[in-house]
PDB file of C-alpha atoms in Angstrom:
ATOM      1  CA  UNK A  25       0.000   0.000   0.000  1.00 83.00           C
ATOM      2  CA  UNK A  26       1.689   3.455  -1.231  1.00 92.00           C
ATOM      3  CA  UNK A  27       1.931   6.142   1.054  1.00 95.00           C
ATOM      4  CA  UNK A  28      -0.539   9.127   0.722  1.00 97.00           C
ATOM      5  CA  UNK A  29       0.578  12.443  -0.988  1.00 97.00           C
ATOM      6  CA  UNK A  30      -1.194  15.380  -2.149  1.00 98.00           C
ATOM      7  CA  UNK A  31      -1.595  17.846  -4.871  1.00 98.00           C
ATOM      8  CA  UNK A  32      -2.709  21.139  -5.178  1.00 97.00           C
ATOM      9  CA  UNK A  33      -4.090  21.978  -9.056  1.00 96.00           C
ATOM     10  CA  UNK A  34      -3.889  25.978  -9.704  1.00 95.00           C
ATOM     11  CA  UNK A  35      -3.185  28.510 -12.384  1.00 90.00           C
ATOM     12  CA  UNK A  36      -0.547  31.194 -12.887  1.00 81.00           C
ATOM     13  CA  UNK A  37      -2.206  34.387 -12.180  1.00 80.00           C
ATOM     14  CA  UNK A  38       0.779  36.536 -11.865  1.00 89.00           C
ATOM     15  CA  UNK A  39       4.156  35.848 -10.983  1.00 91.00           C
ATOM     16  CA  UNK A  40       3.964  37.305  -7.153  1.00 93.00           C
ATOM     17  CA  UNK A  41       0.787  35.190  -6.346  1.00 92.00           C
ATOM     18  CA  UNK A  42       2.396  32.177  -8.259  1.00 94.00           C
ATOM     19  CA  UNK A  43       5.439  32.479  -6.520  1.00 95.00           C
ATOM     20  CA  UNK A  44       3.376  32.604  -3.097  1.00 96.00           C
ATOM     21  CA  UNK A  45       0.856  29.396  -4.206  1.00 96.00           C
ATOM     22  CA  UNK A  46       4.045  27.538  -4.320  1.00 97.00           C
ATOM     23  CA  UNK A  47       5.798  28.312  -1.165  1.00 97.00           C
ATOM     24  CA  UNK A  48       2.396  27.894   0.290  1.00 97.00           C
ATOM     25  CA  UNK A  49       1.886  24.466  -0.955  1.00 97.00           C
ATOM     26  CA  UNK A  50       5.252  23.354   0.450  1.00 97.00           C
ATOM     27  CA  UNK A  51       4.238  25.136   3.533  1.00 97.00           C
ATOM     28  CA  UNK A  52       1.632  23.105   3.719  1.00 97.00           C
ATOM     29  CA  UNK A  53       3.071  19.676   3.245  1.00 97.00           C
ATOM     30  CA  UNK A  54       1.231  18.888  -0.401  1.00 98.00           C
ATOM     31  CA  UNK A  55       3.724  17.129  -2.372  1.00 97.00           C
ATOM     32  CA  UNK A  56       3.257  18.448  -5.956  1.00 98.00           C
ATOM     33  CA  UNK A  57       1.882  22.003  -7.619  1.00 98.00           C
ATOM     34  CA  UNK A  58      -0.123  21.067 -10.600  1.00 97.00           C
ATOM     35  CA  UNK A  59      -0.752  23.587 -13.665  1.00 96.00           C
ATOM     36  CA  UNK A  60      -3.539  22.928 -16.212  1.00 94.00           C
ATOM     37  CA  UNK A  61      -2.682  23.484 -20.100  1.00 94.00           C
ATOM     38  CA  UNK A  62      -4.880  25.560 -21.732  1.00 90.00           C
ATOM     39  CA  UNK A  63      -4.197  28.811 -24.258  1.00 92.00           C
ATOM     40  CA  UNK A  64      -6.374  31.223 -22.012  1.00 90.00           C
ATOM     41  CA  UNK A  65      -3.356  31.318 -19.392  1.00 89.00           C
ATOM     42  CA  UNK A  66       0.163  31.413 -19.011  1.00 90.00           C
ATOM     43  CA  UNK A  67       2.185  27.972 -20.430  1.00 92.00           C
ATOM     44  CA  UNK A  68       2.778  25.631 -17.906  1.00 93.00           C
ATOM     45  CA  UNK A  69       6.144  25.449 -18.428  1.00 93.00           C
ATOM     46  CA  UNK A  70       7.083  28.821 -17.395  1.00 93.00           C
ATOM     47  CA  UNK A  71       5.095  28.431 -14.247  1.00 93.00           C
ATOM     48  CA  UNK A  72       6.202  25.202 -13.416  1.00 95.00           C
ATOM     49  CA  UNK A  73       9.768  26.675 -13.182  1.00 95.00           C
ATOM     50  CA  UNK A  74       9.346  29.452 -11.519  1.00 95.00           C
ATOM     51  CA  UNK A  75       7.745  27.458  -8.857  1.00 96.00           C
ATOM     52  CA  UNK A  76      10.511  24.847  -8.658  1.00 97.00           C
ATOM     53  CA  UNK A  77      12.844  27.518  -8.423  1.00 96.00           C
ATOM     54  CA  UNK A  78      11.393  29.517  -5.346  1.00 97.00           C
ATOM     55  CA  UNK A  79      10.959  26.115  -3.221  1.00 97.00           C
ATOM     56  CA  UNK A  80      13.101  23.307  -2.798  1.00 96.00           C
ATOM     57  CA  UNK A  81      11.128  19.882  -2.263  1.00 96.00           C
ATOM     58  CA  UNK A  82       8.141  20.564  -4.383  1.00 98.00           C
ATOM     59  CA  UNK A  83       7.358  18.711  -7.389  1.00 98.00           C
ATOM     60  CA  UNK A  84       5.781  20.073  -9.925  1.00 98.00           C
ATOM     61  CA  UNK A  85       3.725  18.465 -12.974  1.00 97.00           C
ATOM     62  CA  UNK A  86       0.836  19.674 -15.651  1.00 97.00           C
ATOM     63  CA  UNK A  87      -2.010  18.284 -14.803  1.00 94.00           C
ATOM     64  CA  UNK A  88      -2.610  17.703 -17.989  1.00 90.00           C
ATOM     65  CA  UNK A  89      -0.647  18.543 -21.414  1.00 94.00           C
ATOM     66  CA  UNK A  90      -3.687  18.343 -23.864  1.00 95.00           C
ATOM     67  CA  UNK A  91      -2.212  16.698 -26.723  1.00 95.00           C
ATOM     68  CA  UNK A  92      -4.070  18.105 -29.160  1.00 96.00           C
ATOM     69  CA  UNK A  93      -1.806  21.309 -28.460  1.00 96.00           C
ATOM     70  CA  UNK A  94       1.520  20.079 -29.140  1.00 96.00           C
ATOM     71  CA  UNK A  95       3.301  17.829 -31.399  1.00 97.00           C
ATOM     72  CA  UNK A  96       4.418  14.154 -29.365  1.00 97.00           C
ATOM     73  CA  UNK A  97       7.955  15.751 -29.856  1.00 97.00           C
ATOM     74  CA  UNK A  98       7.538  19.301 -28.476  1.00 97.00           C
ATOM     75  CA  UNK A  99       5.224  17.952 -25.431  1.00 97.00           C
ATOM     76  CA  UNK A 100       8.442  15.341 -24.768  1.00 97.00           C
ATOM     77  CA  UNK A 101      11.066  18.361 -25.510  1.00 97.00           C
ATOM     78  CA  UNK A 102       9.341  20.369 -23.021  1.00 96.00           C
ATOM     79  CA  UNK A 103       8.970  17.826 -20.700  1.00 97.00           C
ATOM     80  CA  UNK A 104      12.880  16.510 -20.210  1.00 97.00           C
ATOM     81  CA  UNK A 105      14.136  19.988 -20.025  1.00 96.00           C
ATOM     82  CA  UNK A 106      11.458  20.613 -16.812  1.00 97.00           C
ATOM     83  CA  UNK A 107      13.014  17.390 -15.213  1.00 97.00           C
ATOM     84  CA  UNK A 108      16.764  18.678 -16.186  1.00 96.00           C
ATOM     85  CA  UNK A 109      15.861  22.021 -14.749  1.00 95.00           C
ATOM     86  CA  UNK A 110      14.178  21.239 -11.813  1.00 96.00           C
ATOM     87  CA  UNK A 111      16.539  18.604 -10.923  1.00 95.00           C
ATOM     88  CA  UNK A 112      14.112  15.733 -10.885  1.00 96.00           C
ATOM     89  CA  UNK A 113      11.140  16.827  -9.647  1.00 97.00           C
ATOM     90  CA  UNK A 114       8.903  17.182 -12.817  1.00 98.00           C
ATOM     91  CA  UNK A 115       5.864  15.203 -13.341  1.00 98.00           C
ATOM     92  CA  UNK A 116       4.398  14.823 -16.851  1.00 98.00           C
ATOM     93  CA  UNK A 117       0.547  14.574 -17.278  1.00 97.00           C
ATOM     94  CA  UNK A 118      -1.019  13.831 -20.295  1.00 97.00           C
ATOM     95  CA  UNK A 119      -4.418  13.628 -21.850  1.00 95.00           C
ATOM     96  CA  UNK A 120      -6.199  13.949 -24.940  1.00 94.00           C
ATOM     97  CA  UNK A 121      -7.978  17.220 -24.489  1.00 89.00           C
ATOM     98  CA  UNK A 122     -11.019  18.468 -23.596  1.00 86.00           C
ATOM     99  CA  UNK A 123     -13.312  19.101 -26.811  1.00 88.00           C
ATOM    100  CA  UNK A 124     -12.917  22.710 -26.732  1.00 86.00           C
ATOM    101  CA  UNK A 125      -9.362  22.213 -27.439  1.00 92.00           C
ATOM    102  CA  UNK A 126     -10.203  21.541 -30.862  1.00 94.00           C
ATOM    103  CA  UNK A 127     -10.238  25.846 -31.413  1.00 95.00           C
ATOM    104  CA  UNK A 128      -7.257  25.968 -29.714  1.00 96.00           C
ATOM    105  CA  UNK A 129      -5.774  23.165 -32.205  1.00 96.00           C
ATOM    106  CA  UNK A 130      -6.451  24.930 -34.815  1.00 96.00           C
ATOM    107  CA  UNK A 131      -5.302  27.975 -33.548  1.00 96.00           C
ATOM    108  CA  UNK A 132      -1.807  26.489 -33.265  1.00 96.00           C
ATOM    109  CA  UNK A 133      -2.003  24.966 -36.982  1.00 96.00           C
ATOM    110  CA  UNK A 134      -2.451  21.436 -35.221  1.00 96.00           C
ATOM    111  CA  UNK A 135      -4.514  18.750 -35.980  1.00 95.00           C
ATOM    112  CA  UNK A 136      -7.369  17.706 -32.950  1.00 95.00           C
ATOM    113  CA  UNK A 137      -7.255  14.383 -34.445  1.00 93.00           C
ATOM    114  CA  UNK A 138      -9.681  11.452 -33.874  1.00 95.00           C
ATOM    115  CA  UNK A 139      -9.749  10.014 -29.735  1.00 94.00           C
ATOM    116  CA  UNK A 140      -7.636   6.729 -31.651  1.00 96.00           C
ATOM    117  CA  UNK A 141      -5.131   9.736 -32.992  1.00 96.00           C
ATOM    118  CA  UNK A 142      -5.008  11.569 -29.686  1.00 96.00           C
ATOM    119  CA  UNK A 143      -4.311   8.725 -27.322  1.00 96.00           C
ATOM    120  CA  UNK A 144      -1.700   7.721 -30.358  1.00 97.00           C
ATOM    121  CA  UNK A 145       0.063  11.267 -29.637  1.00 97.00           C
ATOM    122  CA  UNK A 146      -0.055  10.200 -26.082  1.00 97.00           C
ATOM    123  CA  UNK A 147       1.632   6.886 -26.207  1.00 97.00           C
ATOM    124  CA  UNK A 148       4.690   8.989 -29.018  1.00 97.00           C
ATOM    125  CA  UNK A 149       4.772  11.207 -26.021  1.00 97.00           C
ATOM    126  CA  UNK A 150       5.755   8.893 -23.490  1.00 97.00           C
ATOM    127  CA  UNK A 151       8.151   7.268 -25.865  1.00 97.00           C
ATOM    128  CA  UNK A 152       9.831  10.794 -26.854  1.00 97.00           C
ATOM    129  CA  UNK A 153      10.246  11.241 -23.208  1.00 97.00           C
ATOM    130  CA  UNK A 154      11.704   7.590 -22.139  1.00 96.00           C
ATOM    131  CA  UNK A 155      14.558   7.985 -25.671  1.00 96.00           C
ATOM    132  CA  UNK A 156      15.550  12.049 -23.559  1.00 97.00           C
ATOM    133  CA  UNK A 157      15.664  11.055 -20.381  1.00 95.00           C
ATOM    134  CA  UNK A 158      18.088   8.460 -20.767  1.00 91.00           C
ATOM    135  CA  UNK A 159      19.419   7.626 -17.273  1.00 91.00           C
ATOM    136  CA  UNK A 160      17.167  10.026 -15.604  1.00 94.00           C
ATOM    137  CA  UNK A 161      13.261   9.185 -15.515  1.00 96.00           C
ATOM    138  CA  UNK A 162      10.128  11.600 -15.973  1.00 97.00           C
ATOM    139  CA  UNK A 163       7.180  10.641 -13.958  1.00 97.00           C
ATOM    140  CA  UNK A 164       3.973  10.337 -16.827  1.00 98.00           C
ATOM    141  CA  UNK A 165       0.953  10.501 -15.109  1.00 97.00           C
ATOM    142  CA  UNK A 166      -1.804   9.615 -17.732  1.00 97.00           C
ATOM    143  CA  UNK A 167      -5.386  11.289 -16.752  1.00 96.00           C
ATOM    144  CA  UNK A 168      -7.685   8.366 -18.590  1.00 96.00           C
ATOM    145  CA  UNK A 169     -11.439   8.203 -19.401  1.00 92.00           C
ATOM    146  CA  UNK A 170     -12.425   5.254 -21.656  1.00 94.00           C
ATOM    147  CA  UNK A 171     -11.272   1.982 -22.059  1.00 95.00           C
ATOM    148  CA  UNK A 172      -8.476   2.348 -24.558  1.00 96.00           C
ATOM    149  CA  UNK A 173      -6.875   4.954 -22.446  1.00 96.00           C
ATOM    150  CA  UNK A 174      -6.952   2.796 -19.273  1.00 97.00           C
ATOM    151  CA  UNK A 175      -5.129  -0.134 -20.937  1.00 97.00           C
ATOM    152  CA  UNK A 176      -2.409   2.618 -22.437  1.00 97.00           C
ATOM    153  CA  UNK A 177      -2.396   3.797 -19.311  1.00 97.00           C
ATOM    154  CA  UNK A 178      -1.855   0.309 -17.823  1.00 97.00           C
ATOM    155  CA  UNK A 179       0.722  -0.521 -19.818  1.00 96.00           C
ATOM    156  CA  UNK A 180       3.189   2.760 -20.213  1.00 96.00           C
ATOM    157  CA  UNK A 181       2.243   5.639 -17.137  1.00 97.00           C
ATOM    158  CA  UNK A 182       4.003   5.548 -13.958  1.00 97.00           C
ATOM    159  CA  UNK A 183       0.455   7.315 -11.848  1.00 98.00           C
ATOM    160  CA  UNK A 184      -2.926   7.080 -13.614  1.00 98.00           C
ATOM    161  CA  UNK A 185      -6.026   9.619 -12.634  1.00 97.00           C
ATOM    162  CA  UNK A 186      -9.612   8.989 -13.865  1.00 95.00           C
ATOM    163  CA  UNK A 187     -11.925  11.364 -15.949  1.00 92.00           C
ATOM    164  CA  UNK A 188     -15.281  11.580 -16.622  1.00 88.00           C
ATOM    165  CA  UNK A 189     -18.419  11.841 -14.772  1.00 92.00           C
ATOM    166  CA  UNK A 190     -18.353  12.933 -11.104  1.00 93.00           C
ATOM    167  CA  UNK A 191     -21.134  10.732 -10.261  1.00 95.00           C
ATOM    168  CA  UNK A 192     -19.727   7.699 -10.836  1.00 94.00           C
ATOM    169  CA  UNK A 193     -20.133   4.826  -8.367  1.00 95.00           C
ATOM    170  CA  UNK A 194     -17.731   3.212  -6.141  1.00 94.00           C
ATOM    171  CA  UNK A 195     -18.363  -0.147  -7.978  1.00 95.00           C
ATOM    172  CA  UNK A 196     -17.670   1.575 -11.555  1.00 96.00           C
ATOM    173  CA  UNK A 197     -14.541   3.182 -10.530  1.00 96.00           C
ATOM    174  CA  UNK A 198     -13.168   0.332  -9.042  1.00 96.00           C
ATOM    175  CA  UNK A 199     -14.036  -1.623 -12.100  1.00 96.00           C
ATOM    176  CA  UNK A 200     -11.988   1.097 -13.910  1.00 96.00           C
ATOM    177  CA  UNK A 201      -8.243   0.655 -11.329  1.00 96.00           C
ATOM    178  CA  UNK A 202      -9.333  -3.026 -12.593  1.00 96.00           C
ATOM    179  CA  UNK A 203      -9.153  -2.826 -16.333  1.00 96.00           C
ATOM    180  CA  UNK A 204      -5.526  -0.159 -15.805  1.00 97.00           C
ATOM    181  CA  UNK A 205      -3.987  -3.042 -13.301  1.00 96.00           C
ATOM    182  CA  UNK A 206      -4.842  -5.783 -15.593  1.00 96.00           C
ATOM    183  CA  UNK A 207      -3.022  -3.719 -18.397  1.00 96.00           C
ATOM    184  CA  UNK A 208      -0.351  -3.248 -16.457  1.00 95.00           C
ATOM    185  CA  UNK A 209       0.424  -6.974 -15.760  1.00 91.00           C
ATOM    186  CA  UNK A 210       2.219  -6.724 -12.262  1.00 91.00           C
ATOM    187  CA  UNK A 211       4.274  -3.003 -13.263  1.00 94.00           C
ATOM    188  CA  UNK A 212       4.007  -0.984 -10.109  1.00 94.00           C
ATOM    189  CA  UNK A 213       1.324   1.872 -10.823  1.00 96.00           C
ATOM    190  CA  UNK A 214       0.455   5.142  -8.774  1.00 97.00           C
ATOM    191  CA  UNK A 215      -3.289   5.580  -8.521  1.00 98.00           C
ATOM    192  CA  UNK A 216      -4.610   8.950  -8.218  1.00 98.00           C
ATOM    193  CA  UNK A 217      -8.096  10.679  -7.495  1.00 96.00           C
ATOM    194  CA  UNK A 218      -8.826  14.702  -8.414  1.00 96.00           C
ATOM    195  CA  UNK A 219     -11.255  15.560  -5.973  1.00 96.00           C
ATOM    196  CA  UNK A 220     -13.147  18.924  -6.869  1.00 96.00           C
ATOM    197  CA  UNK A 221     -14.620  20.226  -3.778  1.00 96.00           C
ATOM    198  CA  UNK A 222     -13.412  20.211  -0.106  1.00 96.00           C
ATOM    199  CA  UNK A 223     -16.224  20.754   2.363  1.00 95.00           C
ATOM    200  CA  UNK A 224     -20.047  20.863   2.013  1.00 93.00           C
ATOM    201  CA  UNK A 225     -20.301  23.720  -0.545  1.00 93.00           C
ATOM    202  CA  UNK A 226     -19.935  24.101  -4.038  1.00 92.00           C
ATOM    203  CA  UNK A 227     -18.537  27.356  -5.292  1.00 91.00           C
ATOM    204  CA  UNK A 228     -20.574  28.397  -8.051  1.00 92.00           C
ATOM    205  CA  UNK A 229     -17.326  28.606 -10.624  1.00 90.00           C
ATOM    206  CA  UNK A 230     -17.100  24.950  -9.406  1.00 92.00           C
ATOM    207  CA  UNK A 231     -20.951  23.868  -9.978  1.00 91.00           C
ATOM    208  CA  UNK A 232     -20.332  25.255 -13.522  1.00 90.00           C
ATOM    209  CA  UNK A 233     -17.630  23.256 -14.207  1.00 89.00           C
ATOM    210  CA  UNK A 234     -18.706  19.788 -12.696  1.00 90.00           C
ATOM    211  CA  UNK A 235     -22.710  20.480 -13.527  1.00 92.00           C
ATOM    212  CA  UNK A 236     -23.631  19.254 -10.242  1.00 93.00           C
ATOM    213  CA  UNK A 237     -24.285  20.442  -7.140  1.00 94.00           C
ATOM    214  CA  UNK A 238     -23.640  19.647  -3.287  1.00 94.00           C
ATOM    215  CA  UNK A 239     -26.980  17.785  -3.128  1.00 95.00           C
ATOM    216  CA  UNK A 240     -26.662  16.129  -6.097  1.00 95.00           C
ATOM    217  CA  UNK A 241     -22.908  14.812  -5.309  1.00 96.00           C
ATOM    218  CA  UNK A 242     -23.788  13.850  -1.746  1.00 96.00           C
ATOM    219  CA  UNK A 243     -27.167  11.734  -3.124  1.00 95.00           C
ATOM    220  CA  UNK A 244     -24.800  10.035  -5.141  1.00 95.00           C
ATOM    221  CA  UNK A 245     -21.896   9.476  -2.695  1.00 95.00           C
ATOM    222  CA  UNK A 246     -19.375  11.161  -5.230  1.00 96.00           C
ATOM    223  CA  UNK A 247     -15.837  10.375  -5.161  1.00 96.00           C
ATOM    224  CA  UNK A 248     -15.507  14.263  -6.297  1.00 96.00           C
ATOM    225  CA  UNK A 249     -16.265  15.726  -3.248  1.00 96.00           C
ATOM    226  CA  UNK A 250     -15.139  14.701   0.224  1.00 97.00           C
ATOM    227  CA  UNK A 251     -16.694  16.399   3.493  1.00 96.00           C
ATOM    228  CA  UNK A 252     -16.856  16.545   7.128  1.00 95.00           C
ATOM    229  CA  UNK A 253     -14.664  16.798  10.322  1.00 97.00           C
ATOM    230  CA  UNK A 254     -11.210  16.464   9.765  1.00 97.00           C
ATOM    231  CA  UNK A 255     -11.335  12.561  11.254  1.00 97.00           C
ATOM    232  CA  UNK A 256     -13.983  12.041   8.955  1.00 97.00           C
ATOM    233  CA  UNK A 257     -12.057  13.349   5.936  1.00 97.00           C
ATOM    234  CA  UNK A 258      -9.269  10.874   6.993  1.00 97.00           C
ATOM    235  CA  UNK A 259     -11.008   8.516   7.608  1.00 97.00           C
ATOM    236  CA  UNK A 260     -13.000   8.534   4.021  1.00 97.00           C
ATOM    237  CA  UNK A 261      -9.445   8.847   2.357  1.00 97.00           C
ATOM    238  CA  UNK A 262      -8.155   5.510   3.697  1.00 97.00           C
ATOM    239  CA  UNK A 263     -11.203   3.887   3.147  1.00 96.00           C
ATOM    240  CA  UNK A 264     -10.722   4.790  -0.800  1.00 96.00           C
ATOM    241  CA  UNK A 265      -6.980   3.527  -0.453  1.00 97.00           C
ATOM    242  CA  UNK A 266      -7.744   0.418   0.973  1.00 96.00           C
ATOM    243  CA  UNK A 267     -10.852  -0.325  -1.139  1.00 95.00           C
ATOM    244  CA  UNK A 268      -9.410   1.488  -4.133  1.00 95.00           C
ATOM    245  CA  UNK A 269      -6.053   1.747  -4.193  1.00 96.00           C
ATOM    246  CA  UNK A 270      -5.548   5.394  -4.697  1.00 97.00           C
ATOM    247  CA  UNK A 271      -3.144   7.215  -2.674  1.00 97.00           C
ATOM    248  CA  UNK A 272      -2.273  10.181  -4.651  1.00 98.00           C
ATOM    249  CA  UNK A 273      -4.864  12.937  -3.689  1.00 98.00           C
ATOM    250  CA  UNK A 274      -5.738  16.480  -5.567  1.00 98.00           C
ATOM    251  CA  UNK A 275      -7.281  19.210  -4.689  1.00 97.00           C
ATOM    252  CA  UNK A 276      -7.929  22.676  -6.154  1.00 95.00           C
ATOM    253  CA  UNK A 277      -6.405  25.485  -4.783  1.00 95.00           C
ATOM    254  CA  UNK A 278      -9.325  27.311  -3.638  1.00 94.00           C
ATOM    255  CA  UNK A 279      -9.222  24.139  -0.937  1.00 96.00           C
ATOM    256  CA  UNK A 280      -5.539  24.647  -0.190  1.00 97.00           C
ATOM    257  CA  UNK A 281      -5.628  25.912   3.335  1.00 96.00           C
ATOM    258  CA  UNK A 282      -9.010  23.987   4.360  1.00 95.00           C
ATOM    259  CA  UNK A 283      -7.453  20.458   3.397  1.00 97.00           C
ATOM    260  CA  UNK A 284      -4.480  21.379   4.791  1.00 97.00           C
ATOM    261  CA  UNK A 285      -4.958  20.088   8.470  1.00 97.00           C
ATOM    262  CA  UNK A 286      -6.070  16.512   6.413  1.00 98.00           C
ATOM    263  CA  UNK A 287      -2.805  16.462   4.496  1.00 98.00           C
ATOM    264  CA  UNK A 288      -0.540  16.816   7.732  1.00 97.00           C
ATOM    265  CA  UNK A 289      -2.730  14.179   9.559  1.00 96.00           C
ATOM    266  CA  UNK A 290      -2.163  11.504   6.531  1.00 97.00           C
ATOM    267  CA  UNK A 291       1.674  12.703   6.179  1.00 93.00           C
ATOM    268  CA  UNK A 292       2.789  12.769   9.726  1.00 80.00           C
ATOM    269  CA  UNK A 293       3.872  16.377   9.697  1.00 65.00           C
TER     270      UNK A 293
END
């Protein structure tokens, strides 16, 4: 059973308050500062840097390249010079794309591509990456909806997180850590879970993002949204390792200071 460790998922705002969000989250205890990948905000690259260089145990990672808006040799370019220049603490995550990349695409002069040619970009990715690093290793996290992308997952990522609907059951996920294990035939995998909202509110940026709201996730027991006392936070989190598996937690970084007291409990700071 892997020990726990937590993310924090934000965006680059400015420099000052992305400097602070990352001297905050080591702080804090959280392990990694993720940055999403989108052409409305600064490239996660540049972030990702500048937060490596202003603290000195924090990983960093993208959380997640979208494919669609990079070549397989650009994404793995980018990728090996983060884990040179943050001395190995760079974490690749990949994933095709949400469908309103397809704009941004085509903005870039790339293709979107079918799902079969995105996760195909994915799996070049991962190889561009391995033939760079050479004797060093970049962590790929693969974020993974549908079947073909668990079983690539399975077989190439080092940590796999799950997409898709936030109401999905218990039963259903577990069915989904089922088909990526099988895939991976015995290679040791890091599970991971993003979990949207901390507490028993759901900002209303939030609701419009997940199209659900606190009723609706608690009804259907989400795996989104965890709530409570700070025991019963815990608590719920080992529960999902030892049923599930997953040990690699992420929150958003509106949650950063109100998870906080869960993160030092499960990392013994």
């Amino acid at each position: 059973m892997k020990a726990f460790r937590f993310g924090v998922a934000a965006a680059a705002q400015d420099g000052a308050s992305w400097r602070d969000t990352a001297r905050r989250a080591e702080e804090l205890g959280y392990s990694t500062l993720l940055s999403p990948d989108n052409l409305n905000m600064p490239t996660p690259t540049a972030g990702l840097a500048m937060a490596a260089a202003v603290t000195t145990r924090l990983r960093v990672g993208t959380y997640v390249y979208a494919v669609p808006l990079r070549t397989a040799r650009a994404a793995a370019w980018e990728a090996h010079s983060l884990t040179t220049l943050t001395d190995g603490r760079f974490e690749l995550g990949l994933g095709t794309g949400l469908p309103s990349m397809r704009q941004q695409a085509d903005e870039l002069g790339l293709p979107y591509g079918t799902g079969q040619d995105r996760l195909d970009s994915i799996s070049a990715t991962l190889d561009h990456v391995r033939h760079l690093d050479g004797d060093t290793h970049t962590p790929v996290m693969l974020a993974v909806g549908g079947p073909k992308a668990r079983r690539l997952a399975g077989a190439k990522a080092d940590i796999v997180t799950f997409t898709g609907s936030v109401l999905i059951t218990r039963d259903e996920f577990a069915g989904h850590i089922e088909d990526v294990r099988s895939a991976a035939d015995g290679r040791d995998i890091e599970l991971a879970m993003n979990i949207f909202v901390v507490g028993e509110h759901v900002p209303p940026w939030m609701e419009g993002f997940i199209g659900a709201d606190a009723q609706t996730l608690i009804e259907h027991d989400s795996l989104s949204m965890i709530r409570g006392s700070v025991d019963d936070m815990v608590d719920e989190l080992q529960r999902r390792r030892d049923r599930l598996g997953v040990s690699y937690i992420s929150i958003n970084e509106a949650f950063i200071d109100d998870f906080a007291p869960v993160v030092a409990r499960l990392t013994g700071r």
